Coordinates of C-alpha atoms in Angstrom, one line a residue:
M248 CA -13.0 9.1 -8.2
R249 CA -15.8 8.4 -11.3
Y250 CA -12.5 8.2 -14.1
L251 CA -10.4 5.7 -11.7
G252 CA -13.2 3.5 -11.6
I253 CA -13.7 4.0 -15.6
G254 CA -10.1 3.2 -15.5
L255 CA -10.1 -0.4 -13.3
I256 CA -12.9 -1.1 -15.0
F257 CA -11.2 -1.3 -18.5
L258 CA -8.3 -2.8 -17.0
V259 CA -10.4 -5.4 -16.2
G260 CA -12.0 -6.2 -19.6
F261 CA -8.2 -5.9 -21.0
T262 CA -6.8 -8.9 -18.4
L263 CA -9.8 -11.1 -19.4
Q264 CA -8.3 -11.0 -23.1
A265 CA -5.1 -11.4 -22.6
Q266 CA -3.3 -14.8 -23.8
K267 CA -0.1 -15.9 -22.0
K268 CA 1.5 -19.3 -20.5
Y269 CA 1.3 -17.6 -16.6
N270 CA -1.8 -16.1 -15.3
Q271 CA -1.5 -12.5 -14.8
I272 CA -4.0 -11.1 -12.6
S273 CA -4.2 -10.9 -9.0
L274 CA -6.3 -10.0 -6.1
E275 CA -5.6 -8.6 -3.0
L276 CA -7.0 -8.1 0.3
K277 CA -4.1 -5.9 3.5
Y278 CA -5.1 -4.6 6.8
G279 CA -2.2 -2.4 8.7
A280 CA -1.3 1.0 10.7
V281 CA -1.5 3.8 8.9
V282 CA 0.4 6.7 11.2
P283 CA -0.3 10.8 10.6
V284 CA 2.8 12.1 9.5
S285 CA 1.6 16.1 8.3
P286 CA 0.3 17.8 9.6
T287 CA 0.3 17.2 13.3
Q288 CA -0.4 20.9 14.9
F289 CA -4.0 19.5 16.1
I290 CA -2.9 16.3 17.4
E291 CA -0.6 13.9 19.5
R292 CA 0.4 11.4 16.5
S293 CA 0.2 8.5 19.1
E294 CA -3.3 8.6 20.0
Y295 CA -4.1 9.2 15.8
I296 CA -1.8 6.2 14.6
S297 CA -5.4 4.6 12.5
F298 CA -5.7 0.8 12.8
E299 CA -9.0 1.0 11.8
N300 CA -8.1 0.3 8.0
I301 CA -8.6 -1.9 5.0
Q302 CA -7.5 -1.9 1.6
L303 CA -8.7 -4.2 -1.5
G304 CA -6.8 -4.7 -4.3
A305 CA -6.7 -6.2 -8.4
R306 CA -3.5 -6.2 -10.0
Y307 CA -2.6 -7.1 -13.5
M308 CA 0.5 -7.9 -15.1
F309 CA 1.9 -7.1 -18.8
D310 CA 4.5 -9.7 -18.2
Q311 CA 6.9 -11.2 -15.7
K312 CA 8.2 -7.3 -14.4
W313 CA 6.1 -5.0 -15.3
G314 CA 2.1 -4.1 -14.3
L315 CA -0.7 -2.6 -12.8
S316 CA -2.6 -2.2 -10.2
G317 CA -5.7 -0.2 -9.4
G318 CA -7.3 -0.5 -5.1
Y319 CA -9.2 0.5 -2.6
V320 CA -8.8 1.8 0.8
F321 CA -10.7 2.7 3.9
Q322 CA -9.3 4.4 6.8
R323 CA -10.5 6.2 9.9
F324 CA -8.5 7.9 12.2
G325 CA -9.9 9.2 16.4
D326 CA -13.2 8.6 16.4
Q327 CA -16.7 9.2 15.2
H328 CA -17.2 12.2 17.5
Q329 CA -13.4 13.9 16.9
G330 CA -12.1 12.2 13.6
L331 CA -11.9 11.8 10.3
K332 CA -13.2 8.9 8.1
V333 CA -11.6 8.8 4.7
H334 CA -12.3 6.6 1.4
G335 CA -10.0 6.7 -1.6
V336 CA -9.0 4.6 -5.1
S337 CA -5.4 4.7 -6.9
L338 CA -4.2 3.6 -9.6
E339 CA -0.3 2.4 -10.0
G340 CA 2.0 1.3 -11.9
V341 CA 4.5 -2.2 -10.7
V342 CA 7.2 -3.1 -10.5
S343 CA 8.9 -6.6 -10.3
L344 CA 12.5 -6.2 -8.5
T345 CA 13.0 -9.7 -8.4
H346 CA 12.6 -10.2 -12.2
V347 CA 14.1 -6.7 -13.4
F348 CA 17.3 -7.8 -11.6
S349 CA 17.7 -11.4 -12.7
I350 CA 17.4 -12.7 -8.8
P351 CA 18.3 -16.6 -8.7
Y352 CA 15.6 -19.2 -9.2
Y353 CA 15.6 -20.7 -6.3
I354 CA 15.0 -17.4 -4.4
K355 CA 12.3 -15.9 -6.6
E356 CA 10.4 -19.3 -6.4
Y357 CA 9.4 -18.2 -3.4
V358 CA 10.1 -14.4 -2.6
N359 CA 8.9 -11.5 -5.2
I360 CA 10.2 -7.7 -4.4
Q361 CA 7.7 -5.0 -5.9
L362 CA 7.8 -1.3 -6.2
H363 CA 4.5 0.7 -7.2
A364 CA 3.3 4.2 -7.3
G365 CA 1.1 6.5 -8.4
P366 CA -2.2 8.6 -8.3
G367 CA -5.0 8.3 -6.0
L368 CA -8.6 10.1 -5.2
S369 CA -9.8 10.8 -1.4
V370 CA -12.9 11.2 0.2
A371 CA -12.5 12.4 3.8
Y372 CA -15.3 12.7 6.1
P373 CA -14.5 14.9 9.0
S374 CA -16.0 15.0 12.8
S375 CA -17.4 18.4 12.7
I376 CA -18.8 18.2 9.3
S377 CA -21.7 16.8 7.9
G378 CA -19.9 17.5 4.1
S379 CA -16.7 15.9 3.0
D380 CA -13.5 16.6 2.1
N381 CA -12.1 16.0 -1.4
Y382 CA -8.6 15.6 -2.2
G383 CA -5.6 14.1 -4.8
N384 CA -2.5 11.7 -3.7
L385 CA 0.2 10.6 -4.6
L386 CA 1.8 6.8 -3.5
A387 CA 4.7 5.6 -3.6
G388 CA 5.7 2.2 -1.8
G389 CA 7.1 -1.6 -1.7
S390 CA 5.6 -4.9 -1.3
L391 CA 7.5 -8.3 -0.5
L392 CA 6.1 -11.6 -1.6
V393 CA 6.2 -14.9 -0.1
K394 CA 4.8 -18.1 -2.3
L395 CA 2.2 -20.1 0.0
S396 CA 1.0 -21.9 -2.8
P397 CA 0.8 -21.4 -6.6
K398 CA -2.6 -19.9 -5.8
I399 CA -2.1 -17.6 -2.2
A400 CA 1.2 -15.7 -1.7
L401 CA 1.6 -13.4 1.7
V402 CA 2.3 -9.9 1.6
G403 CA 3.7 -7.4 3.6
D404 CA 3.3 -4.0 2.4
V405 CA 4.6 0.0 3.4
T406 CA 3.3 3.0 1.6
Y407 CA 3.7 6.6 2.0
N408 CA 0.6 8.7 1.2
Y409 CA 1.0 12.2 0.1
Q410 CA -1.8 14.0 0.7
L411 CA -2.5 17.2 -1.9
S412 CA -4.8 20.0 -0.3
Q413 CA -6.7 18.5 2.9
S414 CA -8.4 21.1 4.6
Y415 CA -9.1 18.7 7.7
A416 CA -6.7 17.8 10.3
Y417 CA -7.0 13.7 11.2
N418 CA -8.8 15.0 14.6
G419 CA -11.6 16.4 12.0
E420 CA -10.9 19.9 12.8
L421 CA -10.9 22.8 10.3
L422 CA -6.9 23.4 9.7
N423 CA -5.8 27.2 10.6
G424 CA -9.4 27.6 11.8
T425 CA -9.5 29.4 7.7
G426 CA -10.7 26.0 5.5
K427 CA -7.4 26.5 3.9
A428 CA -5.5 23.7 2.4
E429 CA -2.6 22.4 2.9
S430 CA -0.6 18.8 2.6
G431 CA -0.6 16.2 3.9
S432 CA 1.2 12.5 4.4
S433 CA 1.2 9.7 5.9
V434 CA 2.6 6.3 6.2
F435 CA 0.5 2.7 5.8
V436 CA 2.8 -0.9 7.0
G437 CA 0.7 -3.5 6.9
I438 CA 0.1 -7.0 5.4
G439 CA -2.2 -8.9 3.6
I440 CA -2.8 -12.0 1.3
N441 CA -3.0 -11.8 -2.3
V442 CA -5.1 -14.6 -4.8
Y443 CA -4.3 -15.6 -8.2
L444 CA -6.5 -16.4 -10.4
G445 CA -6.3 -17.8 -14.1
K446 CA -6.1 -21.3 -15.1
E447 CA -2.7 -21.9 -15.8
K448 CA -0.7 -23.5 -12.8
Y449 CA 1.7 -20.2 -12.3
H450 CA 1.4 -16.5 -11.7
A451 CA 3.6 -13.9 -13.7
D452 CA 4.9 -13.5 -9.7
W453 CA 6.7 -16.5 -9.6
Y454 CA 7.0 -18.1 -14.2

């Protein structure tokens, strides 16, 4: 997690030096639901869908097609008595399909479709212990952005999260009763707001 944080610092520093005819930096806030996919042997999936989560992010576009985003996420499955609280960070590559495939201007002036993927790190706090469970993530997803103004866009996002070697189930209990780690996965579905920063009139998303 420390190395991802250092990477985000360098990313922000790099963006401050960029000179383009369009803005390249945006901030994002998202909220939604996270659905556990696996492991589910100790839970009823419908009872552990998380609506207590928030995602914060920053994105830098190298040009109109390619970019890099860093993010922080908080999620809680179940409750403090029987559940799992998760803090995570990620660093993902971003591609704008709207610009890659030269979508007509009358569409891309208001709609932008993006794919994103990359690694992450998570620290989970199970309700059954006082310590934590640390594991890596691989994330992949897609976003639909709708421009509300030159500085604000509405965003909808679906992200698949593959969790490497987690030792605790979503109810906070030890998997297998032995502590042997398993891979897991979950799906985030949410909406949010994208805020564009910079002195230029348009962001790379809409240029």
